[in-house]
Amino acid sequence: GEGTHSLTADAQDAAGNGAPQVTSSFDVDLTGPGLTLDSPVDGARVGTLVSASGTGEEGAQVEVFVGNVSVGTVTVPAGGMWSVSFAQPATDGDYTVRAESTDPSGNAATPLSATVTLDTEGPGVAIGAPADGDTVGTLMTVSGTTTGADAATVDVLIDGVSAGIAMVQPDGSWSLTLPQPNDGPRTVRAVASDDLGNTGTPDEVSVTVDTVDPTLTVTNPADGAATGDDTPEITGTTEPNATVTVVIDAGTATEQTLTTTADNTGAGSA
């Protein structure tokens, strides 16, 4: 039966001479080795699938399969913790990882398996505001949307430096309030990550931050000047492309409001 057994052997020849007695002991092992598959966890969604690990009987062999393909064998070391590393499958999808073990007596453990979903694709992201090419007087909020059910966070970078992390809302939207950047051209980039750490293709816009108030002069008609034209051309200078609003006789019955946009040199007329 199973367990430790003792053996005694004697020998005698035809002349009656006896050999020294030989004694030994041996074990009968009919029980399969213990085996656990601790990682990956059955039913899990994973961003990487490059190893399997668990516990087993010291000295036993553990062979790991992904699908029906053997990906590695290891002898369980002292302490009983085993691990097998392997190349990650080439495509996302569902995979079954199976562990089989055999002890030195040839007894096999009950195989164990775990089916997992490999997901290495990151979520998409789009910046809704500010728009590409905008000139903004303040850049306190960057917002947009994501695609992909597992989007979790969006990292917003200004000129390549992370300015903060936005949490993605259930509808896929996100928004982040930022410190005021310095004036000048700025690149705003958004990178979305899912709960596994996968990142998608970034979105990027270029904006100009301008927080300096424009200067404004009126060159015609000059202050205090007299003119015989009851519809004089009003001209002046300001910041290029600035919007200028001119009010004539403000607060009177003849009040007029004129609006114009300065040209690329800052000149304008109304």
PDB file of C-alpha atoms in Angstrom:
ATOM      1  CA  GLY A   1       0.000   0.000   0.000  1.00  0.00           C
ATOM      2  CA  GLU A   2       0.917   3.635  -0.031  1.00  0.00           C
ATOM      3  CA  GLY A   3       3.534   4.760   2.485  1.00  0.00           C
ATOM      4  CA  THR A   4       7.029   3.854   3.641  1.00  0.00           C
ATOM      5  CA  HIS A   5       8.019   0.175   3.537  1.00  0.00           C
ATOM      6  CA  SER A   6      11.087  -1.720   4.821  1.00  0.00           C
ATOM      7  CA  LEU A   7      12.912  -4.493   2.955  1.00  0.00           C
ATOM      8  CA  THR A   8      15.235  -7.217   4.298  1.00  0.00           C
ATOM      9  CA  ALA A   9      17.168  -9.571   1.964  1.00  0.00           C
ATOM     10  CA  ASP A  10      19.172 -12.674   2.876  1.00  0.00           C
ATOM     11  CA  ALA A  11      21.117 -15.073   0.643  1.00  0.00           C
ATOM     12  CA  GLN A  12      22.680 -18.521   1.245  1.00  0.00           C
ATOM     13  CA  ASP A  13      24.744 -20.608  -1.182  1.00  0.00           C
ATOM     14  CA  ALA A  14      24.684 -24.390  -1.649  1.00  0.00           C
ATOM     15  CA  ALA A  15      27.465 -24.859   0.899  1.00  0.00           C
ATOM     16  CA  GLY A  16      25.419 -23.103   3.528  1.00  0.00           C
ATOM     17  CA  ASN A  17      27.361 -19.879   3.498  1.00  0.00           C
ATOM     18  CA  GLY A  18      25.245 -16.797   4.171  1.00  0.00           C
ATOM     19  CA  ALA A  19      25.644 -13.364   2.653  1.00  0.00           C
ATOM     20  CA  PRO A  20      25.486 -10.286   4.875  1.00  0.00           C
ATOM     21  CA  GLN A  21      21.886  -9.222   5.244  1.00  0.00           C
ATOM     22  CA  VAL A  22      20.772  -6.244   3.212  1.00  0.00           C
ATOM     23  CA  THR A  23      18.106  -3.866   4.524  1.00  0.00           C
ATOM     24  CA  SER A  24      16.512  -0.865   2.868  1.00  0.00           C
ATOM     25  CA  SER A  25      13.344   1.175   2.850  1.00  0.00           C
ATOM     26  CA  PHE A  26      11.227   2.627   0.061  1.00  0.00           C
ATOM     27  CA  ASP A  27       8.154   4.768  -0.381  1.00  0.00           C
ATOM     28  CA  VAL A  28       5.037   3.937  -2.340  1.00  0.00           C
ATOM     29  CA  ASP A  29       3.429   7.151  -3.586  1.00  0.00           C
ATOM     30  CA  LEU A  30       0.111   6.795  -5.364  1.00  0.00           C
ATOM     31  CA  THR A  31      -1.146  10.340  -4.767  1.00  0.00           C
ATOM     32  CA  GLY A  32      -0.904  13.091  -7.352  1.00  0.00           C
ATOM     33  CA  PRO A  33       1.015  16.219  -6.384  1.00  0.00           C
ATOM     34  CA  GLY A  34      -0.695  19.303  -5.063  1.00  0.00           C
ATOM     35  CA  LEU A  35      -1.146  22.082  -7.624  1.00  0.00           C
ATOM     36  CA  THR A  36      -2.586  25.587  -7.695  1.00  0.00           C
ATOM     37  CA  LEU A  37      -2.806  28.105 -10.540  1.00  0.00           C
ATOM     38  CA  ASP A  38      -2.830  31.489  -8.842  1.00  0.00           C
ATOM     39  CA  SER A  39      -2.091  33.721 -11.822  1.00  0.00           C
ATOM     40  CA  PRO A  40      -3.696  34.501 -14.166  1.00  0.00           C
ATOM     41  CA  VAL A  41      -7.076  34.562 -12.447  1.00  0.00           C
ATOM     42  CA  ASP A  42      -9.956  32.870 -14.218  1.00  0.00           C
ATOM     43  CA  GLY A  43     -12.305  35.389 -15.846  1.00  0.00           C
ATOM     44  CA  ALA A  44      -9.865  38.297 -15.590  1.00  0.00           C
ATOM     45  CA  ARG A  45      -9.250  40.950 -18.235  1.00  0.00           C
ATOM     46  CA  VAL A  46      -5.499  41.531 -18.525  1.00  0.00           C
ATOM     47  CA  GLY A  47      -3.220  43.956 -20.320  1.00  0.00           C
ATOM     48  CA  THR A  48      -0.344  41.459 -20.507  1.00  0.00           C
ATOM     49  CA  LEU A  49      -0.227  37.669 -20.663  1.00  0.00           C
ATOM     50  CA  VAL A  50       3.404  36.622 -20.293  1.00  0.00           C
ATOM     51  CA  SER A  51       3.508  34.281 -17.276  1.00  0.00           C
ATOM     52  CA  ALA A  52       1.659  31.811 -15.086  1.00  0.00           C
ATOM     53  CA  SER A  53       2.384  30.991 -11.456  1.00  0.00           C
ATOM     54  CA  GLY A  54       1.140  29.009  -8.510  1.00  0.00           C
ATOM     55  CA  THR A  55       2.178  26.399  -5.959  1.00  0.00           C
ATOM     56  CA  GLY A  56       3.048  22.730  -6.259  1.00  0.00           C
ATOM     57  CA  GLU A  57       4.872  19.787  -4.729  1.00  0.00           C
ATOM     58  CA  GLU A  58       8.615  20.262  -4.382  1.00  0.00           C
ATOM     59  CA  GLY A  59      10.403  18.310  -7.120  1.00  0.00           C
ATOM     60  CA  ALA A  60       7.309  17.891  -9.285  1.00  0.00           C
ATOM     61  CA  GLN A  61       7.221  19.046 -12.903  1.00  0.00           C
ATOM     62  CA  VAL A  62       4.711  21.715 -13.905  1.00  0.00           C
ATOM     63  CA  GLU A  63       3.931  22.241 -17.593  1.00  0.00           C
ATOM     64  CA  VAL A  64       1.969  25.262 -18.763  1.00  0.00           C
ATOM     65  CA  PHE A  65      -0.154  25.451 -21.906  1.00  0.00           C
ATOM     66  CA  VAL A  66      -1.760  28.449 -23.611  1.00  0.00           C
ATOM     67  CA  GLY A  67      -4.593  26.960 -25.561  1.00  0.00           C
ATOM     68  CA  ASN A  68      -3.205  23.579 -26.584  1.00  0.00           C
ATOM     69  CA  VAL A  69       0.364  24.787 -27.036  1.00  0.00           C
ATOM     70  CA  SER A  70       2.961  24.025 -24.370  1.00  0.00           C
ATOM     71  CA  VAL A  71       4.773  27.237 -23.428  1.00  0.00           C
ATOM     72  CA  GLY A  72       7.103  26.016 -20.697  1.00  0.00           C
ATOM     73  CA  THR A  73       7.986  23.467 -18.022  1.00  0.00           C
ATOM     74  CA  VAL A  74       9.502  24.039 -14.593  1.00  0.00           C
ATOM     75  CA  THR A  75      10.551  21.901 -11.637  1.00  0.00           C
ATOM     76  CA  VAL A  76       8.889  23.103  -8.447  1.00  0.00           C
ATOM     77  CA  PRO A  77      11.667  24.410  -6.168  1.00  0.00           C
ATOM     78  CA  ALA A  78      11.930  24.268  -2.401  1.00  0.00           C
ATOM     79  CA  GLY A  79       9.124  26.332  -0.925  1.00  0.00           C
ATOM     80  CA  GLY A  80       6.659  25.112  -3.533  1.00  0.00           C
ATOM     81  CA  MET A  81       6.284  28.350  -5.545  1.00  0.00           C
ATOM     82  CA  TRP A  82       6.528  27.921  -9.311  1.00  0.00           C
ATOM     83  CA  SER A  83       6.386  30.345 -12.255  1.00  0.00           C
ATOM     84  CA  VAL A  84       6.627  29.956 -16.031  1.00  0.00           C
ATOM     85  CA  SER A  85       7.272  32.888 -18.380  1.00  0.00           C
ATOM     86  CA  PHE A  86       6.311  32.853 -22.058  1.00  0.00           C
ATOM     87  CA  ALA A  87       5.835  35.094 -25.085  1.00  0.00           C
ATOM     88  CA  GLN A  88       2.638  37.098 -25.161  1.00  0.00           C
ATOM     89  CA  PRO A  89       0.056  36.052 -27.770  1.00  0.00           C
ATOM     90  CA  ALA A  90       0.172  38.173 -30.895  1.00  0.00           C
ATOM     91  CA  THR A  91      -3.478  39.256 -30.836  1.00  0.00           C
ATOM     92  CA  ASP A  92      -6.038  40.316 -28.261  1.00  0.00           C
ATOM     93  CA  GLY A  93      -8.824  37.917 -27.318  1.00  0.00           C
ATOM     94  CA  ASP A  94      -9.759  35.102 -24.956  1.00  0.00           C
ATOM     95  CA  TYR A  95      -7.088  32.587 -23.964  1.00  0.00           C
ATOM     96  CA  THR A  96      -7.128  29.516 -21.716  1.00  0.00           C
ATOM     97  CA  VAL A  97      -4.001  28.954 -19.611  1.00  0.00           C
ATOM     98  CA  ARG A  98      -3.665  25.380 -18.285  1.00  0.00           C
ATOM     99  CA  ALA A  99      -1.224  23.933 -15.747  1.00  0.00           C
ATOM    100  CA  GLU A 100      -0.418  20.214 -15.472  1.00  0.00           C
ATOM    101  CA  SER A 101       1.882  18.604 -12.879  1.00  0.00           C
ATOM    102  CA  THR A 102       3.566  15.219 -12.442  1.00  0.00           C
ATOM    103  CA  ASP A 103       5.542  14.153  -9.363  1.00  0.00           C
ATOM    104  CA  PRO A 104       8.770  12.079  -9.441  1.00  0.00           C
ATOM    105  CA  SER A 105       6.685   8.903  -8.933  1.00  0.00           C
ATOM    106  CA  GLY A 106       4.762   9.605 -12.125  1.00  0.00           C
ATOM    107  CA  ASN A 107       1.537  10.605 -10.397  1.00  0.00           C
ATOM    108  CA  ALA A 108      -0.359  13.403 -12.142  1.00  0.00           C
ATOM    109  CA  ALA A 109      -2.252  16.240 -10.518  1.00  0.00           C
ATOM    110  CA  THR A 110      -5.686  17.287 -11.671  1.00  0.00           C
ATOM    111  CA  PRO A 111      -5.035  19.916 -14.376  1.00  0.00           C
ATOM    112  CA  LEU A 112      -6.089  23.470 -13.583  1.00  0.00           C
ATOM    113  CA  SER A 113      -7.038  26.193 -16.072  1.00  0.00           C
ATOM    114  CA  ALA A 114      -7.982  29.860 -16.224  1.00  0.00           C
ATOM    115  CA  THR A 115      -9.604  31.663 -19.148  1.00  0.00           C
ATOM    116  CA  VAL A 116      -8.665  35.330 -19.485  1.00  0.00           C
ATOM    117  CA  THR A 117      -9.251  38.148 -21.947  1.00  0.00           C
ATOM    118  CA  LEU A 118      -6.118  39.819 -23.294  1.00  0.00           C
ATOM    119  CA  ASP A 119      -6.737  43.518 -23.993  1.00  0.00           C
ATOM    120  CA  THR A 120      -3.792  45.637 -25.131  1.00  0.00           C
ATOM    121  CA  GLU A 121      -5.717  48.334 -27.059  1.00  0.00           C
ATOM    122  CA  GLY A 122      -5.887  51.780 -25.497  1.00  0.00           C
ATOM    123  CA  PRO A 123      -8.885  54.115 -25.701  1.00  0.00           C
ATOM    124  CA  GLY A 124      -9.196  56.913 -28.241  1.00  0.00           C
ATOM    125  CA  VAL A 125      -9.314  60.571 -27.238  1.00  0.00           C
ATOM    126  CA  ALA A 126     -10.330  63.864 -28.861  1.00  0.00           C
ATOM    127  CA  ILE A 127      -9.786  67.416 -27.601  1.00  0.00           C
ATOM    128  CA  GLY A 128     -12.961  69.463 -28.003  1.00  0.00           C
ATOM    129  CA  ALA A 129     -11.762  72.708 -26.471  1.00  0.00           C
ATOM    130  CA  PRO A 130      -9.699  74.669 -27.171  1.00  0.00           C
ATOM    131  CA  ALA A 131      -9.816  74.131 -30.933  1.00  0.00           C
ATOM    132  CA  ASP A 132      -6.686  73.800 -33.036  1.00  0.00           C
ATOM    133  CA  GLY A 133      -5.431  77.235 -34.078  1.00  0.00           C
ATOM    134  CA  ASP A 134      -7.361  79.137 -31.398  1.00  0.00           C
ATOM    135  CA  THR A 135      -5.987  82.261 -29.787  1.00  0.00           C
ATOM    136  CA  VAL A 136      -7.143  82.251 -26.200  1.00  0.00           C
ATOM    137  CA  GLY A 137      -6.922  84.835 -23.479  1.00  0.00           C
ATOM    138  CA  THR A 138      -6.988  82.080 -20.900  1.00  0.00           C
ATOM    139  CA  LEU A 139      -6.390  78.367 -21.069  1.00  0.00           C
ATOM    140  CA  MET A 140      -7.838  77.281 -17.762  1.00  0.00           C
ATOM    141  CA  THR A 141      -9.922  74.340 -19.018  1.00  0.00           C
ATOM    142  CA  VAL A 142      -9.192  71.622 -21.559  1.00  0.00           C
ATOM    143  CA  SER A 143     -12.034  69.226 -22.345  1.00  0.00           C
ATOM    144  CA  GLY A 144     -13.011  66.521 -24.786  1.00  0.00           C
ATOM    145  CA  THR A 145     -14.279  62.988 -25.258  1.00  0.00           C
ATOM    146  CA  THR A 146     -12.954  59.434 -25.307  1.00  0.00           C
ATOM    147  CA  THR A 147     -13.886  56.290 -27.210  1.00  0.00           C
ATOM    148  CA  GLY A 148     -13.686  52.830 -25.716  1.00  0.00           C
ATOM    149  CA  ALA A 149     -15.751  51.498 -22.821  1.00  0.00           C
ATOM    150  CA  ASP A 150     -12.721  51.089 -20.560  1.00  0.00           C
ATOM    151  CA  ALA A 151     -11.302  54.625 -20.756  1.00  0.00           C
ATOM    152  CA  ALA A 152     -10.380  55.720 -17.236  1.00  0.00           C
ATOM    153  CA  THR A 153      -8.117  58.780 -17.284  1.00  0.00           C
ATOM    154  CA  VAL A 154      -6.768  61.433 -19.642  1.00  0.00           C
ATOM    155  CA  ASP A 155      -3.316  62.938 -19.147  1.00  0.00           C
ATOM    156  CA  VAL A 156      -3.176  66.533 -20.438  1.00  0.00           C
ATOM    157  CA  LEU A 157       0.256  67.840 -21.440  1.00  0.00           C
ATOM    158  CA  ILE A 158       1.251  71.423 -22.244  1.00  0.00           C
ATOM    159  CA  ASP A 159       4.341  71.558 -24.451  1.00  0.00           C
ATOM    160  CA  GLY A 160       5.140  67.965 -23.519  1.00  0.00           C
ATOM    161  CA  VAL A 161       4.868  68.419 -19.757  1.00  0.00           C
ATOM    162  CA  SER A 162       1.987  66.800 -17.886  1.00  0.00           C
ATOM    163  CA  ALA A 163      -0.303  69.474 -16.460  1.00  0.00           C
ATOM    164  CA  GLY A 164      -2.778  67.117 -14.781  1.00  0.00           C
ATOM    165  CA  ILE A 165      -4.946  64.013 -15.010  1.00  0.00           C
ATOM    166  CA  ALA A 166      -8.663  64.151 -15.843  1.00  0.00           C
ATOM    167  CA  MET A 167     -11.078  61.414 -14.817  1.00  0.00           C
ATOM    168  CA  VAL A 168     -13.279  60.094 -17.627  1.00  0.00           C
ATOM    169  CA  GLN A 169     -17.002  60.322 -16.903  1.00  0.00           C
ATOM    170  CA  PRO A 170     -19.470  57.501 -17.653  1.00  0.00           C
ATOM    171  CA  ASP A 171     -20.495  59.208 -20.919  1.00  0.00           C
ATOM    172  CA  GLY A 172     -16.847  59.349 -22.081  1.00  0.00           C
ATOM    173  CA  SER A 173     -16.402  63.083 -21.500  1.00  0.00           C
ATOM    174  CA  TRP A 174     -13.534  64.627 -19.554  1.00  0.00           C
ATOM    175  CA  SER A 175     -12.446  68.082 -18.445  1.00  0.00           C
ATOM    176  CA  LEU A 176      -9.407  69.454 -16.644  1.00  0.00           C
ATOM    177  CA  THR A 177      -8.828  72.870 -15.112  1.00  0.00           C
ATOM    178  CA  LEU A 178      -5.206  73.946 -15.574  1.00  0.00           C
ATOM    179  CA  PRO A 179      -2.865  76.564 -14.159  1.00  0.00           C
ATOM    180  CA  GLN A 180      -2.517  79.568 -16.470  1.00  0.00           C
ATOM    181  CA  PRO A 181       0.342  78.903 -18.937  1.00  0.00           C
ATOM    182  CA  ASN A 182       2.675  81.627 -20.138  1.00  0.00           C
ATOM    183  CA  ASP A 183       1.766  83.683 -23.199  1.00  0.00           C
ATOM    184  CA  GLY A 184       2.844  82.422 -26.578  1.00  0.00           C
ATOM    185  CA  PRO A 185       2.296  79.395 -28.826  1.00  0.00           C
ATOM    186  CA  ARG A 186       1.436  76.275 -26.859  1.00  0.00           C
ATOM    187  CA  THR A 187       0.876  72.628 -27.804  1.00  0.00           C
ATOM    188  CA  VAL A 188      -1.895  70.861 -25.902  1.00  0.00           C
ATOM    189  CA  ARG A 189      -1.840  67.049 -25.995  1.00  0.00           C
ATOM    190  CA  ALA A 190      -4.261  64.546 -24.475  1.00  0.00           C
ATOM    191  CA  VAL A 191      -3.441  60.867 -23.857  1.00  0.00           C
ATOM    192  CA  ALA A 192      -6.185  58.501 -22.668  1.00  0.00           C
ATOM    193  CA  SER A 193      -5.499  55.382 -20.575  1.00  0.00           C
ATOM    194  CA  ASP A 194      -7.762  52.505 -19.615  1.00  0.00           C
ATOM    195  CA  ASP A 195      -7.961  50.693 -16.298  1.00  0.00           C
ATOM    196  CA  LEU A 196      -5.190  48.300 -17.383  1.00  0.00           C
ATOM    197  CA  GLY A 197      -2.781  51.109 -18.254  1.00  0.00           C
ATOM    198  CA  ASN A 198      -3.134  50.776 -22.034  1.00  0.00           C
ATOM    199  CA  THR A 199      -2.757  54.112 -23.825  1.00  0.00           C
ATOM    200  CA  GLY A 200      -4.347  55.055 -27.134  1.00  0.00           C
ATOM    201  CA  THR A 201      -3.346  57.444 -29.910  1.00  0.00           C
ATOM    202  CA  PRO A 202      -2.957  60.981 -28.489  1.00  0.00           C
ATOM    203  CA  ASP A 203      -4.831  64.014 -29.782  1.00  0.00           C
ATOM    204  CA  GLU A 204      -3.068  67.358 -30.095  1.00  0.00           C
ATOM    205  CA  VAL A 205      -3.976  70.974 -30.816  1.00  0.00           C
ATOM    206  CA  SER A 206      -1.867  74.107 -31.196  1.00  0.00           C
ATOM    207  CA  VAL A 207      -3.049  77.333 -29.595  1.00  0.00           C
ATOM    208  CA  THR A 208      -1.720  80.789 -28.858  1.00  0.00           C
ATOM    209  CA  VAL A 209      -2.109  82.072 -25.317  1.00  0.00           C
ATOM    210  CA  ASP A 210      -2.494  85.871 -25.203  1.00  0.00           C
ATOM    211  CA  THR A 211      -3.344  87.514 -21.890  1.00  0.00           C
ATOM    212  CA  VAL A 212      -1.924  90.990 -22.724  1.00  0.00           C
ATOM    213  CA  ASP A 213      -4.528  93.731 -23.290  1.00  0.00           C
ATOM    214  CA  PRO A 214      -4.216  95.301 -26.743  1.00  0.00           C
ATOM    215  CA  THR A 215      -3.168  98.943 -27.217  1.00  0.00           C
ATOM    216  CA  LEU A 216      -5.595 101.233 -29.084  1.00  0.00           C
ATOM    217  CA  THR A 217      -5.227 104.570 -30.846  1.00  0.00           C
ATOM    218  CA  VAL A 218      -7.668 106.623 -32.943  1.00  0.00           C
ATOM    219  CA  THR A 219      -5.806 108.505 -35.663  1.00  0.00           C
ATOM    220  CA  ASN A 220      -8.776 109.954 -37.539  1.00  0.00           C
ATOM    221  CA  PRO A 221     -10.622 112.085 -36.707  1.00  0.00           C
ATOM    222  CA  ALA A 222      -8.115 113.535 -34.290  1.00  0.00           C
ATOM    223  CA  ASP A 223      -9.312 114.596 -30.871  1.00  0.00           C
ATOM    224  CA  GLY A 224     -10.764 118.119 -31.130  1.00  0.00           C
ATOM    225  CA  ALA A 225     -10.565 118.219 -34.928  1.00  0.00           C
ATOM    226  CA  ALA A 226     -13.270 119.813 -37.112  1.00  0.00           C
ATOM    227  CA  THR A 227     -14.526 118.092 -40.255  1.00  0.00           C
ATOM    228  CA  GLY A 228     -17.062 118.882 -42.934  1.00  0.00           C
ATOM    229  CA  ASP A 229     -17.831 115.175 -43.443  1.00  0.00           C
ATOM    230  CA  ASP A 230     -20.830 113.964 -41.446  1.00  0.00           C
ATOM    231  CA  THR A 231     -19.747 110.350 -42.022  1.00  0.00           C
ATOM    232  CA  PRO A 232     -15.996 110.542 -41.524  1.00  0.00           C
ATOM    233  CA  GLU A 233     -13.857 107.416 -41.845  1.00  0.00           C
ATOM    234  CA  ILE A 234     -12.643 106.448 -38.414  1.00  0.00           C
ATOM    235  CA  THR A 235      -9.157 104.920 -38.428  1.00  0.00           C
ATOM    236  CA  GLY A 236      -6.597 103.839 -35.897  1.00  0.00           C
ATOM    237  CA  THR A 237      -4.230 101.124 -34.778  1.00  0.00           C
ATOM    238  CA  THR A 238      -4.406  98.252 -32.355  1.00  0.00           C
ATOM    239  CA  GLU A 239      -3.226  94.648 -32.011  1.00  0.00           C
ATOM    240  CA  PRO A 240      -3.327  92.664 -35.292  1.00  0.00           C
ATOM    241  CA  ASN A 241      -6.683  90.966 -35.879  1.00  0.00           C
ATOM    242  CA  ALA A 242      -8.235  92.575 -32.797  1.00  0.00           C
ATOM    243  CA  THR A 243     -11.932  93.470 -32.873  1.00  0.00           C
ATOM    244  CA  VAL A 244     -12.581  97.193 -32.458  1.00  0.00           C
ATOM    245  CA  THR A 245     -15.971  98.624 -31.444  1.00  0.00           C
ATOM    246  CA  VAL A 246     -16.581 102.333 -32.041  1.00  0.00           C
ATOM    247  CA  VAL A 247     -19.515 104.105 -30.390  1.00  0.00           C
ATOM    248  CA  ILE A 248     -20.480 107.574 -31.692  1.00  0.00           C
ATOM    249  CA  ASP A 249     -22.537 109.882 -29.469  1.00  0.00           C
ATOM    250  CA  ALA A 250     -22.899 107.247 -26.760  1.00  0.00           C
ATOM    251  CA  GLY A 251     -26.017 107.649 -24.651  1.00  0.00           C
ATOM    252  CA  THR A 252     -27.784 109.996 -27.066  1.00  0.00           C
ATOM    253  CA  ALA A 253     -30.671 109.532 -29.482  1.00  0.00           C
ATOM    254  CA  THR A 254     -28.203 109.503 -32.384  1.00  0.00           C
ATOM    255  CA  GLU A 255     -25.902 106.850 -30.864  1.00  0.00           C
ATOM    256  CA  GLN A 256     -24.195 104.629 -33.448  1.00  0.00           C
ATOM    257  CA  THR A 257     -22.107 101.488 -32.896  1.00  0.00           C
ATOM    258  CA  LEU A 258     -19.585 100.388 -35.498  1.00  0.00           C
ATOM    259  CA  THR A 259     -17.490  97.180 -35.342  1.00  0.00           C
ATOM    260  CA  THR A 260     -14.425  96.282 -37.406  1.00  0.00           C
ATOM    261  CA  THR A 261     -11.496  93.906 -37.304  1.00  0.00           C
ATOM    262  CA  ALA A 262      -7.935  95.168 -37.538  1.00  0.00           C
ATOM    263  CA  ASP A 263      -5.783  93.757 -40.296  1.00  0.00           C
ATOM    264  CA  ASN A 264      -2.555  91.787 -39.828  1.00  0.00           C
ATOM    265  CA  THR A 265      -0.651  95.002 -39.172  1.00  0.00           C
ATOM    266  CA  GLY A 266      -3.096  96.265 -36.554  1.00  0.00           C
ATOM    267  CA  ALA A 267      -4.612  98.969 -38.772  1.00  0.00           C
ATOM    268  CA  GLY A 268      -8.361  99.343 -39.056  1.00  0.00           C
ATOM    269  CA  SER A 269     -11.147 101.647 -40.111  1.00  0.00           C
ATOM    270  CA  ALA A 270     -14.897 101.959 -39.517  1.00  0.00           C
TER     271      ALA A 270
END
